[in-house]
Structures are given as structure tokens and as C-alpha cells.
mmCIF file of C-alpha atoms and ligand atoms in Angstrom:
data_model
loop_
_atom_site.group_PDB
_atom_site.id
_atom_site.type_symbol
_atom_site.label_atom_id
_atom_site.label_comp_id
_atom_site.label_asym_id
_atom_site.label_seq_id
_atom_site.Cartn_x
_atom_site.Cartn_y
_atom_site.Cartn_z
ATOM 1 C CA UNK A 1068 0.000 0.000 0.000
ATOM 2 C CA UNK A 1069 -0.520 2.796 -0.226
ATOM 3 C CA UNK A 1070 -3.325 5.061 0.637
ATOM 4 C CA UNK A 1071 -2.548 8.686 0.559
ATOM 5 C CA UNK A 1072 1.133 9.144 0.865
ATOM 6 C CA UNK A 1073 2.584 9.659 -2.650
ATOM 7 C CA UNK A 1074 -0.801 9.567 0.194
ATOM 8 C CA UNK A 1075 -28.542 -6.857 3.988
ATOM 9 C CA UNK A 1076 -29.335 -7.637 0.772
ATOM 10 C CA UNK A 1077 -31.672 -10.625 0.704
ATOM 11 C CA UNK A 1078 -29.611 -12.218 -2.034
ATOM 12 C CA UNK A 1079 -26.486 -14.029 -0.999
ATOM 13 C CA UNK A 1080 -22.945 -12.869 -1.538
ATOM 14 C CA UNK A 1081 -24.076 -9.357 -2.328
ATOM 15 C CA UNK A 1082 -23.403 -6.016 -0.774
ATOM 16 C CA UNK A 1083 -25.622 -3.106 0.088
ATOM 17 C CA UNK A 1084 -24.852 0.035 -1.818
ATOM 18 C CA UNK A 1085 -22.229 1.258 0.651
ATOM 19 C CA UNK A 1086 -23.216 4.226 2.814
ATOM 20 C CA UNK A 1087 -19.759 5.682 3.134
ATOM 21 C CA UNK A 1088 -18.605 8.583 5.249
ATOM 22 C CA UNK A 1089 -16.690 11.186 3.242
ATOM 23 C CA UNK A 1090 -13.484 9.948 4.906
ATOM 24 C CA UNK A 1091 -14.120 6.355 3.867
ATOM 25 C CA UNK A 1092 -15.146 7.544 0.416
ATOM 26 C CA UNK A 1093 -11.837 9.321 -0.119
ATOM 27 C CA UNK A 1094 -10.039 6.278 1.332
ATOM 28 C CA UNK A 1095 -11.681 3.864 -1.101
ATOM 29 C CA UNK A 1096 -11.400 6.362 -3.977
ATOM 30 C CA UNK A 1097 -7.633 6.298 -3.489
ATOM 31 C CA UNK A 1098 -7.742 2.569 -4.287
ATOM 32 C CA UNK A 1099 -9.429 3.223 -7.658
ATOM 33 C CA UNK A 1100 -6.130 4.663 -8.800
ATOM 34 C CA UNK A 1101 -4.146 2.087 -10.711
ATOM 35 C CA UNK A 1102 -0.788 3.437 -9.509
ATOM 36 C CA UNK A 1103 -1.358 2.118 -5.949
ATOM 37 C CA UNK A 1104 -2.019 -1.371 -7.310
ATOM 38 C CA UNK A 1105 0.944 -1.076 -9.667
ATOM 39 C CA UNK A 1106 3.130 -0.248 -6.670
ATOM 40 C CA UNK A 1107 1.811 -3.199 -4.629
ATOM 41 C CA UNK A 1108 2.052 -5.737 -7.450
ATOM 42 C CA UNK A 1109 5.475 -4.351 -8.376
ATOM 43 C CA UNK A 1110 6.644 -5.076 -4.849
ATOM 44 C CA UNK A 1111 7.841 -8.628 -5.431
ATOM 45 C CA UNK A 1112 8.858 -9.109 -1.778
ATOM 46 C CA UNK A 1113 5.274 -8.465 -0.752
ATOM 47 C CA UNK A 1114 3.440 -10.304 -3.495
ATOM 48 C CA UNK A 1115 5.703 -13.372 -3.501
ATOM 49 C CA UNK A 1116 5.450 -13.631 0.302
ATOM 50 C CA UNK A 1117 1.663 -13.898 -0.072
ATOM 51 C CA UNK A 1118 1.981 -16.288 -3.011
ATOM 52 C CA UNK A 1119 4.378 -18.542 -1.077
ATOM 53 C CA UNK A 1120 2.259 -18.410 2.058
ATOM 54 C CA UNK A 1121 -0.898 -19.328 0.147
ATOM 55 C CA UNK A 1122 0.748 -22.226 -1.706
ATOM 56 C CA UNK A 1123 2.454 -23.473 1.448
ATOM 57 C CA UNK A 1124 -0.978 -23.598 3.087
ATOM 58 C CA UNK A 1125 -2.423 -25.564 0.176
ATOM 59 C CA UNK A 1126 -3.669 -28.324 2.481
ATOM 60 C CA UNK A 1127 -5.640 -25.776 4.484
ATOM 61 C CA UNK A 1128 -7.036 -24.139 1.334
ATOM 62 C CA UNK A 1129 -7.829 -27.075 -0.971
ATOM 63 C CA UNK A 1130 -11.576 -27.665 -1.134
ATOM 64 C CA UNK A 1131 -12.146 -24.911 1.443
ATOM 65 C CA UNK A 1132 -13.911 -21.545 1.497
ATOM 66 C CA UNK A 1133 -11.703 -18.447 1.563
ATOM 67 C CA UNK A 1134 -12.457 -14.776 2.195
ATOM 68 C CA UNK A 1135 -10.103 -12.158 0.751
ATOM 69 C CA UNK A 1136 -10.610 -8.937 2.733
ATOM 70 C CA UNK A 1137 -9.817 -6.009 0.418
ATOM 71 C CA UNK A 1138 -9.154 -7.934 -2.777
ATOM 72 C CA UNK A 1139 -7.965 -4.957 -4.874
ATOM 73 C CA UNK A 1140 -7.114 -6.363 -8.305
ATOM 74 C CA UNK A 1141 -7.925 -9.881 -7.062
ATOM 75 C CA UNK A 1142 -4.371 -11.209 -7.037
ATOM 76 C CA UNK A 1143 -4.592 -13.005 -3.659
ATOM 77 C CA UNK A 1144 -7.984 -14.488 -4.548
ATOM 78 C CA UNK A 1145 -6.502 -15.819 -7.791
ATOM 79 C CA UNK A 1146 -3.612 -17.415 -5.843
ATOM 80 C CA UNK A 1147 -6.174 -19.092 -3.552
ATOM 81 C CA UNK A 1148 -8.162 -20.286 -6.566
ATOM 82 C CA UNK A 1149 -4.976 -21.695 -8.112
ATOM 83 C CA UNK A 1150 -4.148 -23.376 -4.784
ATOM 84 C CA UNK A 1151 -7.423 -25.321 -5.030
ATOM 85 C CA UNK A 1152 -9.958 -23.364 -2.936
ATOM 86 C CA UNK A 1153 -13.528 -24.525 -3.461
ATOM 87 C CA UNK A 1154 -14.777 -20.942 -3.209
ATOM 88 C CA UNK A 1155 -13.171 -17.541 -2.724
ATOM 89 C CA UNK A 1156 -15.161 -14.447 -1.762
ATOM 90 C CA UNK A 1157 -13.115 -11.478 -2.965
ATOM 91 C CA UNK A 1158 -14.510 -8.430 -1.173
ATOM 92 C CA UNK A 1159 -13.370 -5.058 -2.480
ATOM 93 C CA UNK A 1160 -14.960 -1.706 -1.652
ATOM 94 C CA UNK A 1161 -13.359 0.390 -4.386
ATOM 95 C CA UNK A 1162 -14.285 0.395 -8.056
ATOM 96 C CA UNK A 1163 -11.158 -1.720 -8.612
ATOM 97 C CA UNK A 1164 -13.579 -4.627 -7.970
ATOM 98 C CA UNK A 1165 -14.702 -4.284 -11.603
ATOM 99 C CA UNK A 1166 -11.131 -4.847 -12.807
ATOM 100 C CA UNK A 1167 -10.760 -7.767 -10.389
ATOM 101 C CA UNK A 1168 -13.801 -9.436 -12.009
ATOM 102 C CA UNK A 1169 -12.151 -9.198 -15.441
ATOM 103 C CA UNK A 1170 -8.869 -10.595 -14.078
ATOM 104 C CA UNK A 1171 -10.703 -13.509 -12.428
ATOM 105 C CA UNK A 1172 -12.501 -14.266 -15.710
ATOM 106 C CA UNK A 1173 -9.386 -14.119 -17.839
ATOM 107 C CA UNK A 1174 -7.767 -16.667 -15.504
ATOM 108 C CA UNK A 1175 -10.822 -18.916 -15.854
ATOM 109 C CA UNK A 1176 -11.445 -18.731 -12.113
ATOM 110 C CA UNK A 1177 -14.986 -17.292 -12.325
ATOM 111 C CA UNK A 1178 -16.578 -20.495 -10.964
ATOM 112 C CA UNK A 1179 -14.345 -20.355 -7.899
ATOM 113 C CA UNK A 1180 -13.686 -16.660 -7.184
ATOM 114 C CA UNK A 1181 -16.692 -14.430 -6.586
ATOM 115 C CA UNK A 1182 -15.792 -10.755 -6.559
ATOM 116 C CA UNK A 1183 -18.099 -8.756 -4.298
ATOM 117 C CA UNK A 1184 -18.011 -4.996 -4.769
ATOM 118 C CA UNK A 1185 -18.780 -3.813 -1.255
ATOM 119 C CA UNK A 1186 -17.470 -2.767 2.135
ATOM 120 C CA UNK A 1187 -16.465 -5.729 4.290
ATOM 121 C CA UNK A 1188 -18.479 -4.471 7.252
ATOM 122 C CA UNK A 1189 -21.676 -4.432 5.139
ATOM 123 C CA UNK A 1190 -21.306 -7.517 2.977
ATOM 124 C CA UNK A 1191 -23.460 -10.572 3.629
ATOM 125 C CA UNK A 1192 -21.740 -13.804 2.657
ATOM 126 C CA UNK A 1193 -23.748 -16.955 1.991
ATOM 127 C CA UNK A 1194 -21.628 -18.997 4.417
ATOM 128 C CA UNK A 1195 -18.840 -18.850 6.978
ATOM 129 C CA UNK A 1196 -15.281 -19.322 5.744
ATOM 130 C CA UNK A 1197 -12.340 -21.604 6.577
ATOM 131 C CA UNK A 1198 -9.595 -19.143 5.682
ATOM 132 C CA UNK A 1199 -9.245 -15.347 5.696
ATOM 133 C CA UNK A 1200 -6.469 -13.833 3.626
ATOM 134 C CA UNK A 1201 -5.818 -10.111 3.620
ATOM 135 C CA UNK A 1202 -3.100 -7.644 2.796
ATOM 136 C CA UNK A 1203 -4.139 -4.949 5.265
ATOM 137 C CA UNK A 1204 -0.802 -3.434 6.341
ATOM 138 C CA UNK A 1205 -0.361 0.291 5.940
ATOM 139 C CA UNK A 1206 2.742 2.415 6.338
ATOM 140 C CA UNK A 1207 4.051 2.063 9.868
ATOM 141 C CA UNK A 1208 1.789 -1.017 9.939
ATOM 142 C CA UNK A 1209 -1.190 0.796 11.430
ATOM 143 C CA UNK A 1210 -1.785 3.659 8.982
ATOM 144 C CA UNK A 1211 -5.173 3.146 7.217
ATOM 145 C CA UNK A 1212 -6.547 1.119 10.195
ATOM 146 C CA UNK A 1213 -7.531 -1.638 7.783
ATOM 147 C CA UNK A 1214 -6.764 -4.288 10.406
ATOM 148 C CA UNK A 1215 -10.119 -3.335 11.978
ATOM 149 C CA UNK A 1216 -11.894 -4.686 8.892
ATOM 150 C CA UNK A 1217 -9.972 -7.975 9.198
ATOM 151 C CA UNK A 1218 -10.922 -8.214 12.896
ATOM 152 C CA UNK A 1219 -14.548 -7.583 11.930
ATOM 153 C CA UNK A 1220 -14.414 -10.274 9.214
ATOM 154 C CA UNK A 1221 -12.706 -12.735 11.587
ATOM 155 C CA UNK A 1222 -15.363 -12.291 14.286
ATOM 156 C CA UNK A 1223 -18.288 -12.429 11.895
ATOM 157 C CA UNK A 1224 -17.273 -14.852 9.143
ATOM 158 C CA UNK A 1225 -14.401 -17.136 10.230
ATOM 159 C CA UNK A 1226 -15.480 -20.659 11.259
ATOM 160 C CA UNK A 1227 -14.201 -21.863 14.645
ATOM 161 C CA UNK A 1228 -10.753 -23.336 13.961
ATOM 162 C CA UNK A 1229 -10.429 -21.362 10.721
ATOM 163 C CA UNK A 1230 -7.089 -19.793 9.788
ATOM 164 C CA UNK A 1231 -5.823 -16.296 9.140
ATOM 165 C CA UNK A 1232 -3.155 -15.424 6.573
ATOM 166 C CA UNK A 1233 -1.126 -13.668 7.904
ATOM 167 C CA UNK A 1234 -1.701 -14.559 11.564
ATOM 168 C CA UNK A 1235 0.714 -12.303 13.434
ATOM 169 C CA UNK A 1236 2.483 -8.980 13.071
ATOM 170 C CA UNK A 1237 5.345 -7.327 14.938
ATOM 171 C CA UNK A 1238 6.216 -3.641 15.134
ATOM 172 C CA UNK A 1239 9.867 -2.608 15.677
ATOM 173 C CA UNK A 1240 11.644 0.587 16.689
ATOM 174 C CA UNK A 1241 15.237 1.686 16.419
ATOM 175 C CA UNK A 1242 17.178 4.973 16.806
ATOM 176 C CA UNK A 1243 18.722 6.222 13.561
ATOM 177 C CA UNK A 1244 21.094 8.704 11.998
ATOM 178 C CA UNK A 1245 20.380 9.887 8.471
ATOM 179 C CA UNK A 1246 22.944 12.270 7.041
ATOM 180 C CA UNK A 1247 21.486 11.887 3.574
ATOM 181 C CA UNK A 1248 18.208 13.570 4.506
ATOM 182 C CA UNK A 1249 20.091 16.382 6.212
ATOM 183 C CA UNK A 1250 21.988 17.006 2.951
ATOM 184 C CA UNK A 1251 18.837 16.791 0.809
ATOM 185 C CA UNK A 1252 16.397 18.730 2.970
ATOM 186 C CA UNK A 1253 18.449 20.957 5.291
ATOM 187 C CA UNK A 1254 21.949 21.689 3.948
ATOM 188 C CA UNK A 1255 20.324 22.119 0.539
ATOM 189 C CA UNK A 1256 19.366 25.629 1.663
ATOM 190 C CA UNK A 1257 22.996 26.483 2.376
ATOM 191 C CA UNK A 1258 23.815 25.804 -1.273
ATOM 192 C CA UNK A 1259 21.407 28.448 -2.593
ATOM 193 C CA UNK A 1260 23.933 31.228 -2.206
ATOM 194 C CA UNK A 1261 26.400 29.448 -4.498
ATOM 195 C CA UNK A 1262 23.655 28.423 -6.924
ATOM 196 C CA UNK A 1263 21.650 31.658 -7.200
ATOM 197 C CA UNK A 1264 23.631 34.268 -5.268
ATOM 198 C CA UNK A 1265 20.928 34.576 -2.568
ATOM 199 C CA UNK A 1266 21.655 33.564 1.037
ATOM 200 C CA UNK A 1267 18.685 31.401 2.087
ATOM 201 C CA UNK A 1268 20.252 29.835 5.164
ATOM 202 C CA UNK A 1269 17.811 31.590 7.507
ATOM 203 C CA UNK A 1270 15.120 29.160 6.376
ATOM 204 C CA UNK A 1271 17.044 26.197 7.850
ATOM 205 C CA UNK A 1272 15.279 26.073 11.247
ATOM 206 C CA UNK A 1273 11.947 26.049 9.395
ATOM 207 C CA UNK A 1274 13.146 23.306 7.032
ATOM 208 C CA UNK A 1275 14.351 21.278 10.013
ATOM 209 C CA UNK A 1276 11.040 21.800 11.804
ATOM 210 C CA UNK A 1277 9.077 20.718 8.713
ATOM 211 C CA UNK A 1278 11.051 17.487 8.593
ATOM 212 C CA UNK A 1279 9.992 16.595 12.107
ATOM 213 C CA UNK A 1280 6.251 17.251 11.783
ATOM 214 C CA UNK A 1281 5.137 14.235 9.849
ATOM 215 C CA UNK A 1282 5.984 10.578 9.879
ATOM 216 C CA UNK A 1283 8.159 10.239 6.769
ATOM 217 C CA UNK A 1284 8.206 7.146 4.596
ATOM 218 C CA UNK A 1285 11.819 6.587 3.642
ATOM 219 C CA UNK A 1286 14.113 3.746 2.783
ATOM 220 C CA UNK A 1287 16.929 3.222 5.290
ATOM 221 C CA UNK A 1288 19.748 0.702 5.443
ATOM 222 C CA UNK A 1289 21.816 -1.013 8.120
ATOM 223 C CA UNK A 1290 24.196 1.986 8.134
ATOM 224 C CA UNK A 1291 21.419 4.209 9.552
ATOM 225 C CA UNK A 1292 20.650 2.027 12.561
ATOM 226 C CA UNK A 1293 22.223 3.134 15.848
ATOM 227 C CA UNK A 1294 21.169 0.318 18.219
ATOM 228 C CA UNK A 1295 19.538 -3.106 18.193
ATOM 229 C CA UNK A 1296 15.870 -2.763 17.317
ATOM 230 C CA UNK A 1297 13.235 -3.415 19.959
ATOM 231 C CA UNK A 1298 9.782 -4.903 19.640
ATOM 232 C CA UNK A 1299 7.133 -2.249 20.238
ATOM 233 C CA UNK A 1300 4.300 -4.762 20.026
ATOM 234 C CA UNK A 1301 3.446 -8.280 18.876
ATOM 235 C CA UNK A 1302 -0.032 -8.668 17.447
ATOM 236 C CA UNK A 1303 -1.658 -12.094 17.489
ATOM 237 C CA UNK A 1304 -4.294 -11.683 14.820
ATOM 238 C CA UNK A 1305 -6.461 -14.484 16.253
ATOM 239 C CA UNK A 1306 -6.729 -12.647 19.562
ATOM 240 C CA UNK A 1307 -6.400 -8.950 18.810
ATOM 241 C CA UNK A 1308 -9.409 -6.675 19.387
ATOM 242 C CA UNK A 1309 -10.340 -3.178 18.263
ATOM 243 C CA UNK A 1310 -9.606 -1.931 21.797
ATOM 244 C CA UNK A 1311 -6.000 -3.203 21.554
ATOM 245 C CA UNK A 1312 -5.482 -0.880 18.584
ATOM 246 C CA UNK A 1313 -6.786 2.305 20.188
ATOM 247 C CA UNK A 1314 -3.329 2.961 21.618
ATOM 248 C CA UNK A 1315 -0.061 1.072 21.179
ATOM 249 C CA UNK A 1316 2.468 2.190 23.812
ATOM 250 C CA UNK A 1317 6.030 1.155 24.484
ATOM 251 C CA UNK A 1318 8.828 2.394 26.765
ATOM 252 C CA UNK A 1319 12.333 1.881 25.431
ATOM 253 C CA UNK A 1320 15.935 1.897 26.529
ATOM 254 C CA UNK A 1321 18.463 1.590 23.700
ATOM 255 C CA UNK A 1322 22.240 1.289 24.063
ATOM 256 C CA UNK A 1323 24.018 2.816 21.102
ATOM 257 C CA UNK A 1324 26.522 0.933 18.936
ATOM 258 C CA UNK A 1325 28.906 3.866 18.628
ATOM 259 C CA UNK A 1326 29.542 7.539 18.018
ATOM 260 C CA UNK A 1327 26.890 9.166 15.791
ATOM 261 C CA UNK A 1328 24.285 11.917 15.514
ATOM 262 C CA UNK A 1329 20.908 10.653 16.621
ATOM 263 C CA UNK A 1330 18.505 12.186 14.129
ATOM 264 C CA UNK A 1331 15.350 10.249 14.850
ATOM 265 C CA UNK A 1332 13.725 6.848 15.093
ATOM 266 C CA UNK A 1333 12.610 4.313 12.514
ATOM 267 C CA UNK A 1334 9.554 2.102 12.818
ATOM 268 C CA UNK A 1335 9.052 -1.016 10.705
ATOM 269 C CA UNK A 1336 7.145 -4.281 10.870
ATOM 270 C CA UNK A 1337 6.907 -7.846 9.773
ATOM 271 C CA UNK A 1338 3.956 -10.173 9.349
ATOM 272 C CA UNK A 1339 4.124 -13.912 9.743
ATOM 273 C CA UNK A 1340 2.126 -16.586 7.982
ATOM 274 C CA UNK A 1341 2.667 -19.326 10.499
ATOM 275 C CA UNK A 1342 0.462 -22.338 10.730
ATOM 276 C CA UNK A 1343 -1.514 -22.022 13.914
ATOM 277 C CA UNK A 1344 -1.955 -24.922 16.296
ATOM 278 C CA UNK A 1345 -5.614 -24.929 15.303
ATOM 279 C CA UNK A 1346 -4.596 -26.162 11.874
ATOM 280 C CA UNK A 1347 -2.218 -28.897 13.034
ATOM 281 C CA UNK A 1348 -3.222 -32.539 12.955
ATOM 282 C CA UNK A 1349 -4.257 -33.885 16.364
ATOM 283 C CA UNK A 1350 -1.043 -35.879 16.920
ATOM 284 C CA UNK A 1351 1.007 -32.731 16.308
ATOM 285 C CA UNK A 1352 -1.167 -30.746 18.707
ATOM 286 C CA UNK A 1353 -0.525 -33.310 21.427
ATOM 287 C CA UNK A 1354 3.151 -32.605 21.240
ATOM 288 C CA UNK A 1355 2.251 -29.055 22.272
ATOM 289 C CA UNK A 1356 5.213 -27.539 20.502
ATOM 290 C CA UNK A 1357 5.502 -24.081 19.105
ATOM 291 C CA UNK A 1358 4.175 -24.610 15.591
ATOM 292 C CA UNK A 1359 6.671 -22.144 14.137
ATOM 293 C CA UNK A 1360 9.850 -23.912 15.142
ATOM 294 C CA UNK A 1361 8.904 -27.372 16.270
ATOM 295 C CA UNK A 1362 9.697 -29.433 13.208
ATOM 296 C CA UNK A 1363 10.447 -29.172 9.557
ATOM 297 C CA UNK A 1364 6.961 -30.185 8.459
ATOM 298 C CA UNK A 1365 5.483 -27.178 10.196
ATOM 299 C CA UNK A 1366 8.469 -24.954 9.685
ATOM 300 C CA UNK A 1367 7.954 -25.356 5.966
ATOM 301 C CA UNK A 1368 4.639 -23.567 6.401
ATOM 302 C CA UNK A 1369 6.012 -20.413 7.974
ATOM 303 C CA UNK A 1370 6.580 -17.398 5.717
ATOM 304 C CA UNK A 1371 7.787 -14.033 6.970
ATOM 305 C CA UNK A 1372 7.181 -10.758 5.150
ATOM 306 C CA UNK A 1373 9.557 -8.230 6.657
ATOM 307 C CA UNK A 1374 10.024 -4.520 6.003
ATOM 308 C CA UNK A 1375 13.278 -4.387 7.963
ATOM 309 C CA UNK A 1376 15.979 -1.917 6.844
ATOM 310 C CA UNK A 1377 18.390 -4.889 6.892
ATOM 311 C CA UNK A 1378 16.439 -6.653 4.137
ATOM 312 C CA UNK A 1379 15.528 -5.814 0.537
ATOM 313 C CA UNK A 1380 13.325 -2.746 0.247
ATOM 314 C CA UNK A 1381 9.543 -3.072 0.064
ATOM 315 C CA UNK A 1382 7.099 -0.345 -0.960
ATOM 316 C CA UNK A 1383 6.437 0.266 2.766
ATOM 317 C CA UNK A 1384 10.098 1.272 3.236
ATOM 318 C CA UNK A 1385 10.435 2.430 6.870
ATOM 319 C CA UNK A 1386 8.455 5.044 8.797
ATOM 320 C CA UNK A 1387 10.805 7.699 10.164
ATOM 321 C CA UNK A 1388 10.295 10.122 13.039
ATOM 322 C CA UNK A 1389 12.915 12.878 12.788
ATOM 323 C CA UNK A 1390 13.830 14.869 15.895
ATOM 324 C CA UNK A 1391 13.844 18.674 15.747
ATOM 325 C CA UNK A 1392 17.537 18.693 16.561
ATOM 326 C CA UNK A 1393 20.142 15.963 16.392
ATOM 327 C CA UNK A 1394 21.797 14.714 19.590
ATOM 328 C CA UNK A 1395 25.254 13.197 19.762
ATOM 329 C CA UNK A 1396 25.582 9.683 21.076
ATOM 330 C CA UNK A 1397 28.657 7.551 21.748
ATOM 331 C CA UNK A 1398 29.145 3.834 22.290
ATOM 332 C CA UNK A 1399 26.788 2.602 25.054
ATOM 333 C CA UNK A 1400 24.891 5.918 25.272
ATOM 334 C CA UNK A 1401 21.496 5.155 26.725
ATOM 335 C CA UNK A 1402 18.439 6.422 24.888
ATOM 336 C CA UNK A 1403 15.386 6.286 27.131
ATOM 337 C CA UNK A 1404 11.902 7.159 26.080
ATOM 338 C CA UNK A 1405 8.452 6.126 25.050
ATOM 339 C CA UNK A 1406 6.330 5.938 21.932
ATOM 340 C CA UNK A 1407 2.577 5.837 21.516
ATOM 341 C CA UNK A 1408 0.774 5.192 18.233
ATOM 342 C CA UNK A 1409 -2.964 5.710 17.918
ATOM 343 C CA UNK A 1410 -5.527 6.372 15.198
ATOM 344 C CA UNK A 1411 -5.990 10.108 14.742
ATOM 345 C CA UNK A 1412 -9.096 11.541 16.438
ATOM 346 C CA UNK A 1413 -10.054 13.538 13.324
ATOM 347 C CA UNK A 1414 -9.720 10.651 10.912
ATOM 348 C CA UNK A 1415 -9.177 7.162 12.320
ATOM 349 C CA UNK A 1416 -7.458 6.078 9.107
ATOM 350 C CA UNK A 1417 -4.677 8.554 9.884
ATOM 351 C CA UNK A 1418 -2.005 7.957 12.459
ATOM 352 C CA UNK A 1419 -0.938 9.993 15.438
ATOM 353 C CA UNK A 1420 2.423 9.298 17.102
ATOM 354 C CA UNK A 1421 3.808 10.713 20.359
ATOM 355 C CA UNK A 1422 7.463 10.237 21.082
ATOM 356 C CA UNK A 1423 9.507 11.279 24.125
ATOM 357 C CA UNK A 1424 13.196 10.700 24.413
ATOM 358 C CA UNK A 1425 16.026 11.474 26.819
ATOM 359 C CA UNK A 1426 19.724 10.951 26.239
ATOM 360 C CA UNK A 1427 22.585 11.417 28.667
ATOM 361 C CA UNK A 1428 22.883 15.131 29.516
ATOM 362 C CA UNK A 1429 20.412 16.396 26.901
ATOM 363 C CA UNK A 1430 17.026 17.610 28.162
ATOM 364 C CA UNK A 1431 14.087 15.332 27.462
ATOM 365 C CA UNK A 1432 12.312 16.063 24.164
ATOM 366 C CA UNK A 1433 8.698 15.235 23.385
ATOM 367 C CA UNK A 1434 7.165 15.478 19.951
ATOM 368 C CA UNK A 1435 3.898 14.754 18.199
ATOM 369 C CA UNK A 1436 3.913 13.410 14.644
ATOM 370 C CA UNK A 1437 1.044 12.856 12.273
ATOM 371 C CA UNK A 1438 0.581 10.780 9.190
ATOM 372 C CA UNK A 1439 -2.090 11.638 6.661
ATOM 373 C CA UNK A 1440 -3.142 15.197 7.527
ATOM 374 C CA UNK A 1441 -1.467 16.704 4.506
ATOM 375 C CA UNK A 1442 -3.609 14.497 2.349
ATOM 376 C CA UNK A 1443 -6.754 15.847 3.983
ATOM 377 C CA UNK A 1444 -5.587 19.432 3.554
ATOM 378 C CA UNK A 1445 -4.898 18.890 -0.120
ATOM 379 C CA UNK A 1446 -8.323 17.238 -0.554
ATOM 380 C CA UNK A 1447 -9.988 20.336 0.950
ATOM 381 C CA UNK A 1448 -8.082 22.831 -1.135
HETATM 382 N N1 SAH B 1644 -5.372 -7.671 -1.874
HETATM 383 C C1 SAH B 1644 -4.873 -6.736 -2.860
HETATM 384 C C2 SAH B 1644 -5.093 -5.267 -2.458
HETATM 385 C C3 SAH B 1644 -4.482 -4.885 -1.103
HETATM 386 S S1 SAH B 1644 -4.691 -3.147 -0.765
HETATM 387 C C4 SAH B 1644 -3.401 -7.019 -3.084
HETATM 388 O O1 SAH B 1644 -2.789 -7.710 -2.266
HETATM 389 O O2 SAH B 1644 -2.845 -6.523 -4.062
HETATM 390 C C5 SAH B 1644 -6.069 -3.134 0.276
HETATM 391 C C6 SAH B 1644 -7.402 -3.157 -0.484
HETATM 392 O O3 SAH B 1644 -8.435 -3.345 0.464
HETATM 393 C C7 SAH B 1644 -7.733 -1.869 -1.222
HETATM 394 O O4 SAH B 1644 -8.069 -2.161 -2.550
HETATM 395 C C8 SAH B 1644 -8.926 -1.268 -0.470
HETATM 396 O O5 SAH B 1644 -9.856 -0.588 -1.298
HETATM 397 C C9 SAH B 1644 -9.548 -2.534 0.127
HETATM 398 N N2 SAH B 1644 -10.278 -2.348 1.400
HETATM 399 C C10 SAH B 1644 -9.821 -1.747 2.530
HETATM 400 N N3 SAH B 1644 -10.745 -1.809 3.506
HETATM 401 C C11 SAH B 1644 -11.822 -2.463 2.983
HETATM 402 C C12 SAH B 1644 -13.103 -2.813 3.495
HETATM 403 N N4 SAH B 1644 -13.458 -2.512 4.750
HETATM 404 N N5 SAH B 1644 -13.963 -3.467 2.675
HETATM 405 C C13 SAH B 1644 -13.621 -3.772 1.390
HETATM 406 N N6 SAH B 1644 -12.426 -3.448 0.841
HETATM 407 C C14 SAH B 1644 -11.524 -2.810 1.628
#
């Protein structure tokens, strides 16, 4: 994805004409744009992770009923059809559903995959499902709040013992330095005198401030990371509730690798497609082993989709929170602080982040970041 940053009918399997709020309307309208789908399908790390996960869960899918929450162009539904699903309900709220229907037909999957143009929360399916697949992750994992629609679908439509693909997610945090952005966005203004003969350096504090207002989506590498990452939160998608997502808080203490300028923090995530105990044969359950690492049979079924800066880039890149002013750290400097992520009060699809940090002798700094507000402003203008 994605969105923004760049951006009971009596008959079965049908949707009501969606009664969308203007916020949801602009959200779903953004998914009518082909460029978002081009970006997602062009992200081979993402799409192949789903393809591998679906085919590695063939036994759980063959002859079974699948629900694809937010089908987009229908790619995941087609994978499930190819993996032998008896029926796939491909629910998509945006007009992209019409393209998905054509794609399903041209792959001769029309008897298996039923595209339903409707909002998940309003769709009435003819039956409960064995498997839910969904690619719901936004920037910084939680942007877009689409996980709420998966939770809704799980509670309403998943049979007891049914499986979720993916079934867990983990959010990570690490302190970073990023000299490149300082050159591109801050020192850039120093160069104006040489380029045009006008000294524009007085704008630098404003440029620096602008950098630290919003959560930025940027690709980082191992060289930017100043300390071992920490887990902000593990989400078990079988257990998570809407209430768990209203605020995700974490207190951290990092020890730095070495001398550097701390310029901010990076947030990234991974999702895991790991066969749940519910899906294991009874004799395997009795062994009561962790299904992810117990044996090769089960191990084979685990696929990880990671957006780590140590791994090949995905279209999610990393979400970066730049500080207003850099702070120098040395080896073993302690960075204390806390982070809280929550859906924005004005638009729950947007993200609000509060970060406080304290290093050595520097005073504590606290900062609020937003993700998505610019989009709303530009929609109003
Ligand atoms: N599954 C596709 C698209 C993923 S993007 C793929 O992997 O390529 C997420 C899609 O979910 C978007 O097309 C968006 O319009 C749709 N979506 C988000 N929330 C939804 C909801 N509540 N009901 C139906 N569709 C939804």
C-alpha cells in the first residue's frame, strides 16, 4: 500500500450500496487509482510472500472456502483459486472490484472466485469461511486502520478453527542517523547562495522543523541504525481486538553501537504466515510444541514478510520520526523514552504518534507526529 502518501441484501454474496462517510469515500477512492495497485504488485517481496504463504498452506485451502478482505485487483484471490480453494469471496470496496472481475474471468477462475463490490463491514456472505487472507498493512503497519476490517471479518465470518493469513504482526523501533536527509532537505538551503547568489540559510530552522512534523516514509539501510531494534508490540491476529489498537504504547531503553548523531527513530514491521496450532493434525497438537519452530513439516509452512531496513526494500520502506535537533551519542549511550501510536481523532485512518526521548545530559524532548493530515488538507483545497 498505499493510501494517501505519494498519500442486507436478501440475495447471498451481495453487498448493500455502501453508505460511506466522506473519509471512507476518499479512502476507497484512493484505491481506484491504478498506480497504488501497480506499486503493490510491483513489490515482489510483498506479493511473492503472499503467493508462497498461500501455496504453502495448500492443504488448508484445498476444497475450502476463503475470504479475501480487500481484494484490490484480485491477485490473492486468484492465488487461492490456483491453490485449489472450493470458493473464494473477494470483497473489495473500491471500483477496482470491476477490474478484479475481469482478471478472475481471464484466468478462468470465475466459478471459484466471486468478486463482491462492497465494504467488508456491510457484505453478507452466503456462508462462513475456513480461511481469511488479507493484505491490510499500511505504512508504519497501522496507517489506514484496515486491520479493523480484518478483525470484523474474523469475528463475523471465520469458522471456529479457521485460519488467518497472515496470523501475526510485529512492530519494531530503532534509533537512527540519516545524514542523507540532512543534505537533501536541510543543507540544501545552504547551497542556494552558491547556486543563485541569494543567502537562504535563515530558512534552515523552518526546514528542520518541517522534517519533524510528519511521519516520513523513507528507505533506510543497516548503516542508519544506531542500536539493536526493539519490539514495540506483537499482534496475534487471532486474539487482537479493536480496543488493543486504540493505543499502542512502548517504553524503550536503547544502548548505542557507537559515536553518531541521533537524528530520529525508525519504525518497521513484519507479518508472519505461520500455521496455527488450530490447523495442526491432532497428533502434532498433542506434542504441544511451538508450531513455528517445532519441526520441519510445520516450519515449511512459515513465511515471513519483513520490512526491515536490513532486508531488501519493500514499498512500505520504513516510517521515520525525525527529531527537531540531532543529539550526539557515543558507544553505550542510553536512549530512554516512550512511543505511543494511535488512530488520529479527526480521521481514524490517519495515524498519530507521540514520542519522548532522553539521552545522557540532553534535556528530554517530546514530539507529536502525524501521518495523513497533509492528504486531507490537499483534498480540501
Ligand atoms: N489484496 C490486494 C489489495 C491490497 S490493498 C493485493 O494484495 O494486491 C487493500 C485493499 O483493500 C484496497 O483495494 C482497499 O480498497 C480494500 N479495502 C480496505 N478496507 C476495505 C473494506 N473494509 N472493505 C472492502 N475493501 C476494503
